Every structure is written in structure tokens, then in C-alpha cells.
């Protein structure tokens, strides 16, 4: 019998959490006091949104991710709800679009101006009215554009198609009515064809996300599930909850057989809800408890014992909720593989927390940054509703190699606004811009495009000079400074990346031509 070592080889064994300095935190944020078991925070590479405490309705704050330090108490908010806001989620394919749900039974979708919220927003882009009781949870479809799921205290899960001309939508595409109590969490598999839910009736349900057909229903006498999570392409589900002895517990399930959990592991006797977060690129699982100061992290494998404990990040500041930055917004130069935005209610503070793989080399580490899901939808809403399922469109995180886009196919938007919104990450060259430059066959199109560009010349940082006014407060001055710095960074990257990207596109065109069969040439 061959000898086997008792230790596991893992490149993530020494991952550590690094909290941001005081200057890099967001201070003075009136975080909501709601007892809803949600994260109350949503992040993308441009904006940070957090639900705030306010009287006379519901509101949330949208800040630029660069707007760190002390937040002005009078900072404009998104305040169109008549009841407390319970959940917010950014559109994964549009960094300027955010959805919110509220106790006023509605779901609203908002358009955030390119340079942030400079005055109170009260009119949403879409108003979804279908639930009869307060809406507690919303989720965007992971691969289909403009498909939104919502669930409320009326025990219904509703599917909404935002690709329609109406501003007020009262009829969802489909209503799923399998639940007998409040839905506690929802999770999609990688291509969005399956939807898993946990419910207050202690049952875990697996269903087809499009049709709502129930595939499996399971419950365990020894595990009361609170949150559910698909573990990427491993065909496994993870639930967090409590054991029969009221200890916090996680359980692992086989996606094809939910009759008995593969694994149950007790953690501690605390009472806070456990929020699981999974990174399919590194196969790392993060567990953060509401009211805890620590975050545990594990590595998931496809073979027994499946879950391997790594270590934990410890802090004396308790967290009320956590926002997670998408992978395309991470700092790859410092080997950052995950980033939390931790809500600390007792200090009115939002603290960025980076999870870092210690490496001596400062070069790009390809082994910890595989191709990851980007911000381009794989299918349109109509294609998905017609029965097409596709996996996410992948992108590389290597500096200079990815083209980050954020498509906005909505009718009635101005072309220049779409152009600004197509940049989901400052400094990345737009594919549409390069394609326009390469399309030299039609001279009329090019001349019209150049005239369009000339007509937009009286702009400073994306703002009309005629409408620009000198900053009156320190906060306005800081906002304009950040806009100017962002514009400078973007223009520098455009100059550095243009020739490289054009050569890459020309090589891709040659490869496509060479790969075509001779008969078609």
C-alpha cells in the first residue's frame, strides 16, 4: 500500500483578510436598523449602495466606490419607496442599474446617473407591482439580460421581464406558488436554468427557473436550512442554518438527490444568521454570521470530505451585513481574490475587507485568476423566455486583456448615455469603440459618427459645460475631484491599450478566417 501524506496541498491555505485603513472606509453612514436577514449592501466596480435608516418611507444611499472618508449627512438618496427598503441588488450587466424591494409591496428598478446621485432620486425606471405583501428578496438572473426574480411575504416567487416599454409593470412573466411560507433565500446554478430556495417551512426546493416546475423537495430533521447556495459547477448545494440543538450548522447536498445531506457540520452556538458566499473560481466558501466579527473560510472539493477548513478572519467589530465586489472589480496586482464591504452599525461605518493570497511576485498570477463570469449577458430576455439556456460569458482579469462592457438594450436611452454606461470598469477600452474604428467600409457611417462626436465636444467629465457650476461645498468639490481623476485614468488607459487591443482583434479575425472550411471561402 502506497504511503499518502496526511496534509492537503492548497494554494489558498494562507489566505488572509486585510481590513482597509480608516481613510479608505465609508464613515458616517446611517445604516438601517431593519431586522430582515439580508445583506443591506450591494457593490459593483463603480458604486456602493447601502440601505439607510430614515423616517417617512424607505431610502438607500449610492456612493462612488472612490468616495471614501466621511459621508455628508445630507448626501442625496434614492427615496421613491413608501415603506422600508428590504433588499437591493445591482444588475450584473449594467453598473448603472439597481433594483430595490420594499415593505410597500413593490419592486423598483433605478437608473443611476453616470456620475452618481447628485440629487434625490424619486422616479424609478421600472415599477413592478404584483405582490400583495411586503417584498423581502430580489435576485437578478445570472446570464439572461433584464430578468429579475422577486419573492414576498405572500409566499410567491415572481419572474419579471424588464425588456418592455411600460414604466409600470403589473403582470409578471410567471408566478411560482410552491411555497407554503416565507422564502428565506434564492440561488441560481451557473447557467441560471435551476433555482434553489429555502423556506420557513424548513424545506429546500429545487425547481426549473423558467417554468417553475418543482424538481425536488427535501427537508432534514437534523438541519433547519436558512440560506441556500449553489456551489458553481460541482452539482452540489450548500445550506446554512441550525441543528436540532439550535447550534449553527452547514449542510452539503447532492443536487441530484436531496433526500439526505452529504455532510452536516456544526459550527457554534451563536444565534446570528449565517451568510454563505462562494467563489467558483477559487472554490472557496466564506461563512459570515450576522452580529459576528469573524469570517470563516473553507475550500470545497468534489471528493470526500468535500469541505476543508482553512482559517478565519477575526475582528472585534460586529457585522450587520456584507456586500461583495464582483471579480472584475478586484485588485489583481495585490493578489486579491475576494472583497467584502462590511456594515458596522455601532460605528456607522462601511469597512472594505480584502481577502488576499500571499505571493512574493507582483506579476499577474494566472493560477488564482482563471477566466471568470464577466458583465456581458449570454442571452437576451426574449431568448431565455423562449427556452435558451447558456452559461456566463467569460472574461480574463489580466490587465490589458479584458474588454469589460455593460450592455444596456433599453429603448429610449440616448446613445451618448449608453456609451458612457458601456464602461463598467474605469480604464478598460470599449469593444464597440474599436469595432467602430475598424468599420471603414461605410464612409457615411464614420462621418456621421464623427459629427456626433463633435456635437458632444462641449463636455467636461461627461457634463455639459453650460450646466456646470462651481462646487459650493466640500462634498461637491470632492465629487468633482474624483470624477476628474477617473476621467484622467480612463484616458490614460485608452491611450495605452488602443494599439494592443486592435492587434488582438485583427489576430482574432485572421484566426476566424483561417478556421473556416475552404468550401465556404
PDB file of C-alpha atoms in Angstrom, residues 106-359:
ATOM      1  CA  UNK A 106     -43.319  46.951  -4.842  1.00  0.00           C
ATOM      2  CA  UNK A 107     -40.037  46.314  -6.628  1.00  0.00           C
ATOM      3  CA  UNK A 108     -38.432  49.311  -8.301  1.00  0.00           C
ATOM      4  CA  UNK A 109     -35.567  49.429 -10.783  1.00  0.00           C
ATOM      5  CA  UNK A 110     -33.476  52.600 -10.838  1.00  0.00           C
ATOM      6  CA  UNK A 111     -31.186  54.284 -13.349  1.00  0.00           C
ATOM      7  CA  UNK A 112     -28.202  55.811 -11.550  1.00  0.00           C
ATOM      8  CA  UNK A 113     -26.693  58.841 -13.356  1.00  0.00           C
ATOM      9  CA  UNK A 114     -23.160  58.302 -14.739  1.00  0.00           C
ATOM     10  CA  UNK A 115     -21.553  60.467 -12.054  1.00  0.00           C
ATOM     11  CA  UNK A 116     -23.619  59.266  -9.124  1.00  0.00           C
ATOM     12  CA  UNK A 117     -26.674  60.576  -7.320  1.00  0.00           C
ATOM     13  CA  UNK A 118     -26.300  64.350  -7.156  1.00  0.00           C
ATOM     14  CA  UNK A 119     -29.925  64.988  -6.152  1.00  0.00           C
ATOM     15  CA  UNK A 120     -32.641  62.828  -4.575  1.00  0.00           C
ATOM     16  CA  UNK A 121     -33.995  60.177  -6.948  1.00  0.00           C
ATOM     17  CA  UNK A 122     -37.721  59.563  -6.593  1.00  0.00           C
ATOM     18  CA  UNK A 123     -38.796  58.315 -10.039  1.00  0.00           C
ATOM     19  CA  UNK A 124     -37.740  54.748 -10.926  1.00  0.00           C
ATOM     20  CA  UNK A 125     -37.034  53.428 -14.400  1.00  0.00           C
ATOM     21  CA  UNK A 126     -39.405  50.477 -13.803  1.00  0.00           C
ATOM     22  CA  UNK A 127     -42.051  49.961 -11.132  1.00  0.00           C
ATOM     23  CA  UNK A 128     -43.034  46.306 -10.600  1.00  0.00           C
ATOM     24  CA  UNK A 129     -46.408  45.861  -8.917  1.00  0.00           C
ATOM     25  CA  UNK A 130     -47.649  42.330  -8.410  1.00  0.00           C
ATOM     26  CA  UNK A 131     -47.061  41.211  -4.846  1.00  0.00           C
ATOM     27  CA  UNK A 132     -49.767  41.605  -2.223  1.00  0.00           C
ATOM     28  CA  UNK A 133     -47.461  41.798   0.795  1.00  0.00           C
ATOM     29  CA  UNK A 134     -44.014  43.208   1.557  1.00  0.00           C
ATOM     30  CA  UNK A 135     -41.245  42.062  -0.795  1.00  0.00           C
ATOM     31  CA  UNK A 136     -38.268  40.686   1.104  1.00  0.00           C
ATOM     32  CA  UNK A 137     -35.849  39.360  -1.517  1.00  0.00           C
ATOM     33  CA  UNK A 138     -34.807  40.011  -5.127  1.00  0.00           C
ATOM     34  CA  UNK A 139     -32.289  38.290  -7.417  1.00  0.00           C
ATOM     35  CA  UNK A 140     -31.122  39.013 -10.976  1.00  0.00           C
ATOM     36  CA  UNK A 141     -30.802  36.122 -13.394  1.00  0.00           C
ATOM     37  CA  UNK A 142     -27.074  35.304 -13.737  1.00  0.00           C
ATOM     38  CA  UNK A 143     -26.916  35.023 -17.545  1.00  0.00           C
ATOM     39  CA  UNK A 144     -30.117  36.491 -19.058  1.00  0.00           C
ATOM     40  CA  UNK A 145     -30.360  40.235 -19.528  1.00  0.00           C
ATOM     41  CA  UNK A 146     -33.084  42.170 -17.661  1.00  0.00           C
ATOM     42  CA  UNK A 147     -34.704  39.160 -15.954  1.00  0.00           C
ATOM     43  CA  UNK A 148     -35.481  39.753 -12.283  1.00  0.00           C
ATOM     44  CA  UNK A 149     -36.855  37.384  -9.615  1.00  0.00           C
ATOM     45  CA  UNK A 150     -38.668  38.616  -6.511  1.00  0.00           C
ATOM     46  CA  UNK A 151     -40.299  36.925  -3.539  1.00  0.00           C
ATOM     47  CA  UNK A 152     -42.549  38.370  -0.852  1.00  0.00           C
ATOM     48  CA  UNK A 153     -44.449  37.554   2.306  1.00  0.00           C
ATOM     49  CA  UNK A 154     -47.346  36.400   0.112  1.00  0.00           C
ATOM     50  CA  UNK A 155     -45.206  33.232  -0.438  1.00  0.00           C
ATOM     51  CA  UNK A 156     -44.987  33.866  -4.218  1.00  0.00           C
ATOM     52  CA  UNK A 157     -41.869  33.967  -6.410  1.00  0.00           C
ATOM     53  CA  UNK A 158     -42.403  36.222  -9.436  1.00  0.00           C
ATOM     54  CA  UNK A 159     -40.352  36.466 -12.633  1.00  0.00           C
ATOM     55  CA  UNK A 160     -40.200  39.882 -14.299  1.00  0.00           C
ATOM     56  CA  UNK A 161     -39.119  40.820 -17.820  1.00  0.00           C
ATOM     57  CA  UNK A 162     -37.813  44.391 -17.860  1.00  0.00           C
ATOM     58  CA  UNK A 163     -37.463  44.474 -21.661  1.00  0.00           C
ATOM     59  CA  UNK A 164     -40.838  46.107 -22.195  1.00  0.00           C
ATOM     60  CA  UNK A 165     -41.873  49.706 -22.906  1.00  0.00           C
ATOM     61  CA  UNK A 166     -44.157  50.077 -19.888  1.00  0.00           C
ATOM     62  CA  UNK A 167     -42.829  52.017 -16.910  1.00  0.00           C
ATOM     63  CA  UNK A 168     -45.262  50.326 -14.511  1.00  0.00           C
ATOM     64  CA  UNK A 169     -45.357  46.526 -14.890  1.00  0.00           C
ATOM     65  CA  UNK A 170     -48.241  44.807 -13.138  1.00  0.00           C
ATOM     66  CA  UNK A 171     -48.080  41.360 -14.731  1.00  0.00           C
ATOM     67  CA  UNK A 172     -45.030  39.156 -14.083  1.00  0.00           C
ATOM     68  CA  UNK A 173     -43.936  36.683 -16.731  1.00  0.00           C
ATOM     69  CA  UNK A 174     -44.581  33.810 -14.323  1.00  0.00           C
ATOM     70  CA  UNK A 175     -45.593  33.256 -10.722  1.00  0.00           C
ATOM     71  CA  UNK A 176     -44.213  30.283  -8.769  1.00  0.00           C
ATOM     72  CA  UNK A 177     -46.523  29.145  -5.969  1.00  0.00           C
ATOM     73  CA  UNK A 178     -44.903  26.047  -4.460  1.00  0.00           C
ATOM     74  CA  UNK A 179     -44.054  27.613  -1.109  1.00  0.00           C
ATOM     75  CA  UNK A 180     -46.264  27.415   1.969  1.00  0.00           C
ATOM     76  CA  UNK A 181     -44.380  30.042   3.980  1.00  0.00           C
ATOM     77  CA  UNK A 182     -41.907  32.913   3.583  1.00  0.00           C
ATOM     78  CA  UNK A 183     -38.999  32.249   1.194  1.00  0.00           C
ATOM     79  CA  UNK A 184     -35.734  32.872   3.049  1.00  0.00           C
ATOM     80  CA  UNK A 185     -33.224  32.703   0.188  1.00  0.00           C
ATOM     81  CA  UNK A 186     -32.841  32.013  -3.539  1.00  0.00           C
ATOM     82  CA  UNK A 187     -29.844  30.798  -5.536  1.00  0.00           C
ATOM     83  CA  UNK A 188     -29.221  30.003  -9.217  1.00  0.00           C
ATOM     84  CA  UNK A 189     -26.879  27.477 -10.769  1.00  0.00           C
ATOM     85  CA  UNK A 190     -24.184  28.664 -13.168  1.00  0.00           C
ATOM     86  CA  UNK A 191     -26.324  28.980 -16.310  1.00  0.00           C
ATOM     87  CA  UNK A 192     -29.453  30.028 -14.433  1.00  0.00           C
ATOM     88  CA  UNK A 193     -31.545  27.028 -15.528  1.00  0.00           C
ATOM     89  CA  UNK A 194     -32.159  25.883 -11.934  1.00  0.00           C
ATOM     90  CA  UNK A 195     -33.426  27.784  -8.913  1.00  0.00           C
ATOM     91  CA  UNK A 196     -32.984  26.591  -5.324  1.00  0.00           C
ATOM     92  CA  UNK A 197     -34.929  28.098  -2.424  1.00  0.00           C
ATOM     93  CA  UNK A 198     -35.142  27.693   1.328  1.00  0.00           C
ATOM     94  CA  UNK A 199     -38.381  28.399   3.108  1.00  0.00           C
ATOM     95  CA  UNK A 200     -39.590  28.996   6.640  1.00  0.00           C
ATOM     96  CA  UNK A 201     -41.408  25.630   6.426  1.00  0.00           C
ATOM     97  CA  UNK A 202     -37.922  24.001   6.743  1.00  0.00           C
ATOM     98  CA  UNK A 203     -37.959  22.659   3.173  1.00  0.00           C
ATOM     99  CA  UNK A 204     -35.396  23.022   0.415  1.00  0.00           C
ATOM    100  CA  UNK A 205     -36.866  23.198  -3.085  1.00  0.00           C
ATOM    101  CA  UNK A 206     -35.132  22.752  -6.424  1.00  0.00           C
ATOM    102  CA  UNK A 207     -37.061  23.891  -9.488  1.00  0.00           C
ATOM    103  CA  UNK A 208     -36.662  24.940 -13.091  1.00  0.00           C
ATOM    104  CA  UNK A 209     -36.177  28.677 -13.019  1.00  0.00           C
ATOM    105  CA  UNK A 210     -38.066  29.392 -16.255  1.00  0.00           C
ATOM    106  CA  UNK A 211     -41.132  27.178 -15.910  1.00  0.00           C
ATOM    107  CA  UNK A 212     -41.205  26.963 -12.126  1.00  0.00           C
ATOM    108  CA  UNK A 213     -41.650  23.184 -12.272  1.00  0.00           C
ATOM    109  CA  UNK A 214     -40.724  21.607  -8.954  1.00  0.00           C
ATOM    110  CA  UNK A 215     -37.954  19.024  -9.423  1.00  0.00           C
ATOM    111  CA  UNK A 216     -37.118  18.099  -5.832  1.00  0.00           C
ATOM    112  CA  UNK A 217     -38.313  18.960  -2.358  1.00  0.00           C
ATOM    113  CA  UNK A 218     -36.404  17.965   0.753  1.00  0.00           C
ATOM    114  CA  UNK A 219     -36.179  18.578   4.461  1.00  0.00           C
ATOM    115  CA  UNK A 220     -33.952  17.170   7.171  1.00  0.00           C
ATOM    116  CA  UNK A 221     -34.996  16.502  10.745  1.00  0.00           C
ATOM    117  CA  UNK A 222     -31.483  17.336  11.914  1.00  0.00           C
ATOM    118  CA  UNK A 223     -30.973  20.534   9.875  1.00  0.00           C
ATOM    119  CA  UNK A 224     -33.169  23.628   9.571  1.00  0.00           C
ATOM    120  CA  UNK A 225     -31.929  25.477   6.498  1.00  0.00           C
ATOM    121  CA  UNK A 226     -31.901  29.274   6.418  1.00  0.00           C
ATOM    122  CA  UNK A 227     -29.764  30.164   3.386  1.00  0.00           C
ATOM    123  CA  UNK A 228     -29.017  28.119   0.261  1.00  0.00           C
ATOM    124  CA  UNK A 229     -26.200  28.418  -2.266  1.00  0.00           C
ATOM    125  CA  UNK A 230     -25.310  26.603  -5.494  1.00  0.00           C
ATOM    126  CA  UNK A 231     -21.633  25.612  -5.479  1.00  0.00           C
ATOM    127  CA  UNK A 232     -20.765  26.505  -9.061  1.00  0.00           C
ATOM    128  CA  UNK A 233     -20.471  23.526 -11.396  1.00  0.00           C
ATOM    129  CA  UNK A 234     -19.890  20.975  -8.613  1.00  0.00           C
ATOM    130  CA  UNK A 235     -23.591  19.935  -8.766  1.00  0.00           C
ATOM    131  CA  UNK A 236     -23.880  20.497  -5.043  1.00  0.00           C
ATOM    132  CA  UNK A 237     -25.908  22.761  -2.799  1.00  0.00           C
ATOM    133  CA  UNK A 238     -24.815  24.241   0.487  1.00  0.00           C
ATOM    134  CA  UNK A 239     -27.272  25.361   3.149  1.00  0.00           C
ATOM    135  CA  UNK A 240     -26.606  27.228   6.364  1.00  0.00           C
ATOM    136  CA  UNK A 241     -28.972  27.071   9.314  1.00  0.00           C
ATOM    137  CA  UNK A 242     -29.362  25.423  12.697  1.00  0.00           C
ATOM    138  CA  UNK A 243     -29.275  21.888  14.069  1.00  0.00           C
ATOM    139  CA  UNK A 244     -31.984  20.324  16.244  1.00  0.00           C
ATOM    140  CA  UNK A 245     -29.985  21.543  19.265  1.00  0.00           C
ATOM    141  CA  UNK A 246     -30.043  25.133  17.956  1.00  0.00           C
ATOM    142  CA  UNK A 247     -26.367  25.153  17.001  1.00  0.00           C
ATOM    143  CA  UNK A 248     -25.351  26.955  13.837  1.00  0.00           C
ATOM    144  CA  UNK A 249     -24.733  24.390  11.138  1.00  0.00           C
ATOM    145  CA  UNK A 250     -23.899  23.985   7.461  1.00  0.00           C
ATOM    146  CA  UNK A 251     -25.044  21.081   5.296  1.00  0.00           C
ATOM    147  CA  UNK A 252     -23.915  19.878   1.872  1.00  0.00           C
ATOM    148  CA  UNK A 253     -26.397  18.326  -0.562  1.00  0.00           C
ATOM    149  CA  UNK A 254     -26.151  16.432  -3.834  1.00  0.00           C
ATOM    150  CA  UNK A 255     -28.025  18.396  -6.478  1.00  0.00           C
ATOM    151  CA  UNK A 256     -29.421  15.174  -7.999  1.00  0.00           C
ATOM    152  CA  UNK A 257     -30.578  13.682  -4.684  1.00  0.00           C
ATOM    153  CA  UNK A 258     -31.796  15.895  -1.876  1.00  0.00           C
ATOM    154  CA  UNK A 259     -33.141  13.051   0.260  1.00  0.00           C
ATOM    155  CA  UNK A 260     -30.188  13.033   2.692  1.00  0.00           C
ATOM    156  CA  UNK A 261     -27.428  15.629   3.116  1.00  0.00           C
ATOM    157  CA  UNK A 262     -23.920  14.519   2.149  1.00  0.00           C
ATOM    158  CA  UNK A 263     -22.419  16.280   5.135  1.00  0.00           C
ATOM    159  CA  UNK A 264     -23.503  18.214   8.219  1.00  0.00           C
ATOM    160  CA  UNK A 265     -21.069  20.263  10.279  1.00  0.00           C
ATOM    161  CA  UNK A 266     -21.831  22.144  13.493  1.00  0.00           C
ATOM    162  CA  UNK A 267     -20.053  25.460  13.988  1.00  0.00           C
ATOM    163  CA  UNK A 268     -21.020  27.156  17.256  1.00  0.00           C
ATOM    164  CA  UNK A 269     -23.922  28.088  19.473  1.00  0.00           C
ATOM    165  CA  UNK A 270     -24.392  31.690  18.364  1.00  0.00           C
ATOM    166  CA  UNK A 271     -27.793  32.897  17.237  1.00  0.00           C
ATOM    167  CA  UNK A 272     -26.924  35.156  14.277  1.00  0.00           C
ATOM    168  CA  UNK A 273     -27.918  34.076  10.771  1.00  0.00           C
ATOM    169  CA  UNK A 274     -25.048  32.572   8.729  1.00  0.00           C
ATOM    170  CA  UNK A 275     -24.485  34.157   5.307  1.00  0.00           C
ATOM    171  CA  UNK A 276     -22.609  31.846   2.882  1.00  0.00           C
ATOM    172  CA  UNK A 277     -20.582  33.269  -0.031  1.00  0.00           C
ATOM    173  CA  UNK A 278     -18.951  31.075  -2.682  1.00  0.00           C
ATOM    174  CA  UNK A 279     -16.231  31.862  -5.199  1.00  0.00           C
ATOM    175  CA  UNK A 280     -16.443  29.295  -8.047  1.00  0.00           C
ATOM    176  CA  UNK A 281     -13.067  30.379  -9.443  1.00  0.00           C
ATOM    177  CA  UNK A 282     -11.075  29.501  -6.328  1.00  0.00           C
ATOM    178  CA  UNK A 283     -13.621  27.002  -4.863  1.00  0.00           C
ATOM    179  CA  UNK A 284     -13.548  28.942  -1.615  1.00  0.00           C
ATOM    180  CA  UNK A 285     -16.522  29.216   0.715  1.00  0.00           C
ATOM    181  CA  UNK A 286     -16.864  32.116   3.156  1.00  0.00           C
ATOM    182  CA  UNK A 287     -19.206  31.992   6.161  1.00  0.00           C
ATOM    183  CA  UNK A 288     -20.098  35.223   7.934  1.00  0.00           C
ATOM    184  CA  UNK A 289     -22.572  35.386  10.796  1.00  0.00           C
ATOM    185  CA  UNK A 290     -24.856  38.324  11.446  1.00  0.00           C
ATOM    186  CA  UNK A 291     -23.573  40.048  14.580  1.00  0.00           C
ATOM    187  CA  UNK A 292     -20.228  38.211  14.400  1.00  0.00           C
ATOM    188  CA  UNK A 293     -16.850  39.833  13.983  1.00  0.00           C
ATOM    189  CA  UNK A 294     -15.208  36.833  12.318  1.00  0.00           C
ATOM    190  CA  UNK A 295     -15.449  35.312   8.830  1.00  0.00           C
ATOM    191  CA  UNK A 296     -14.578  31.635   8.356  1.00  0.00           C
ATOM    192  CA  UNK A 297     -13.342  30.359   5.037  1.00  0.00           C
ATOM    193  CA  UNK A 298     -13.128  26.874   3.578  1.00  0.00           C
ATOM    194  CA  UNK A 299     -12.060  25.145   0.402  1.00  0.00           C
ATOM    195  CA  UNK A 300     -14.594  22.957  -1.402  1.00  0.00           C
ATOM    196  CA  UNK A 301     -13.599  19.781  -3.263  1.00  0.00           C
ATOM    197  CA  UNK A 302     -15.627  17.300  -5.306  1.00  0.00           C
ATOM    198  CA  UNK A 303     -14.469  14.317  -3.214  1.00  0.00           C
ATOM    199  CA  UNK A 304     -14.891  13.454   0.430  1.00  0.00           C
ATOM    200  CA  UNK A 305     -14.696  15.090   2.907  1.00  0.00           C
ATOM    201  CA  UNK A 306     -15.811  17.880   0.492  1.00  0.00           C
ATOM    202  CA  UNK A 307     -15.311  20.819   2.885  1.00  0.00           C
ATOM    203  CA  UNK A 308     -11.808  21.681   4.138  1.00  0.00           C
ATOM    204  CA  UNK A 309     -11.441  24.355   6.788  1.00  0.00           C
ATOM    205  CA  UNK A 310      -8.695  26.896   6.075  1.00  0.00           C
ATOM    206  CA  UNK A 311      -8.779  29.587   8.755  1.00  0.00           C
ATOM    207  CA  UNK A 312     -10.790  32.629   9.782  1.00  0.00           C
ATOM    208  CA  UNK A 313     -10.571  36.400   9.792  1.00  0.00           C
ATOM    209  CA  UNK A 314     -11.197  37.894  13.215  1.00  0.00           C
ATOM    210  CA  UNK A 315     -12.325  41.365  14.193  1.00  0.00           C
ATOM    211  CA  UNK A 316     -13.906  42.949  17.254  1.00  0.00           C
ATOM    212  CA  UNK A 317     -16.365  44.904  15.059  1.00  0.00           C
ATOM    213  CA  UNK A 318     -19.671  43.030  14.509  1.00  0.00           C
ATOM    214  CA  UNK A 319     -21.161  42.966  11.018  1.00  0.00           C
ATOM    215  CA  UNK A 320     -24.823  43.589  10.236  1.00  0.00           C
ATOM    216  CA  UNK A 321     -24.457  42.730   6.565  1.00  0.00           C
ATOM    217  CA  UNK A 322     -21.873  42.254   3.835  1.00  0.00           C
ATOM    218  CA  UNK A 323     -21.614  43.412   0.260  1.00  0.00           C
ATOM    219  CA  UNK A 324     -19.405  41.524  -2.211  1.00  0.00           C
ATOM    220  CA  UNK A 325     -17.438  43.115  -5.041  1.00  0.00           C
ATOM    221  CA  UNK A 326     -17.681  41.257  -8.407  1.00  0.00           C
ATOM    222  CA  UNK A 327     -14.428  39.641  -9.520  1.00  0.00           C
ATOM    223  CA  UNK A 328     -13.865  42.226 -12.264  1.00  0.00           C
ATOM    224  CA  UNK A 329     -13.572  44.931  -9.610  1.00  0.00           C
ATOM    225  CA  UNK A 330     -10.770  43.283  -7.599  1.00  0.00           C
ATOM    226  CA  UNK A 331      -7.173  44.451  -7.367  1.00  0.00           C
ATOM    227  CA  UNK A 332      -5.288  41.647  -9.130  1.00  0.00           C
ATOM    228  CA  UNK A 333      -1.928  43.363  -8.578  1.00  0.00           C
ATOM    229  CA  UNK A 334      -2.165  42.616  -4.842  1.00  0.00           C
ATOM    230  CA  UNK A 335      -3.449  39.018  -5.366  1.00  0.00           C
ATOM    231  CA  UNK A 336      -6.907  39.925  -4.024  1.00  0.00           C
ATOM    232  CA  UNK A 337      -9.352  37.044  -4.610  1.00  0.00           C
ATOM    233  CA  UNK A 338     -12.442  38.334  -2.749  1.00  0.00           C
ATOM    234  CA  UNK A 339     -13.602  41.600  -1.238  1.00  0.00           C
ATOM    235  CA  UNK A 340     -16.290  42.226   1.348  1.00  0.00           C
ATOM    236  CA  UNK A 341     -17.865  45.528   2.323  1.00  0.00           C
ATOM    237  CA  UNK A 342     -18.700  45.108   5.990  1.00  0.00           C
ATOM    238  CA  UNK A 343     -21.534  47.094   7.586  1.00  0.00           C
ATOM    239  CA  UNK A 344     -20.628  48.085  11.152  1.00  0.00           C
ATOM    240  CA  UNK A 345     -23.778  49.596  12.643  1.00  0.00           C
ATOM    241  CA  UNK A 346     -22.316  50.595  16.012  1.00  0.00           C
ATOM    242  CA  UNK A 347     -19.849  52.923  14.276  1.00  0.00           C
ATOM    243  CA  UNK A 348     -21.972  53.914  11.223  1.00  0.00           C
ATOM    244  CA  UNK A 349     -19.079  52.520   9.193  1.00  0.00           C
ATOM    245  CA  UNK A 350     -18.647  50.536   5.987  1.00  0.00           C
ATOM    246  CA  UNK A 351     -15.288  48.755   6.045  1.00  0.00           C
ATOM    247  CA  UNK A 352     -13.794  47.169   2.900  1.00  0.00           C
ATOM    248  CA  UNK A 353     -12.162  43.828   3.670  1.00  0.00           C
ATOM    249  CA  UNK A 354      -9.841  42.242   1.079  1.00  0.00           C
ATOM    250  CA  UNK A 355      -9.069  38.507   1.061  1.00  0.00           C
ATOM    251  CA  UNK A 356      -5.511  38.161  -0.229  1.00  0.00           C
ATOM    252  CA  UNK A 357      -3.364  35.224  -1.347  1.00  0.00           C
ATOM    253  CA  UNK A 358       0.189  35.989  -0.166  1.00  0.00           C
ATOM    254  CA  UNK A 359       2.586  35.910  -3.128  1.00  0.00           C
TER     255      UNK A 359
END
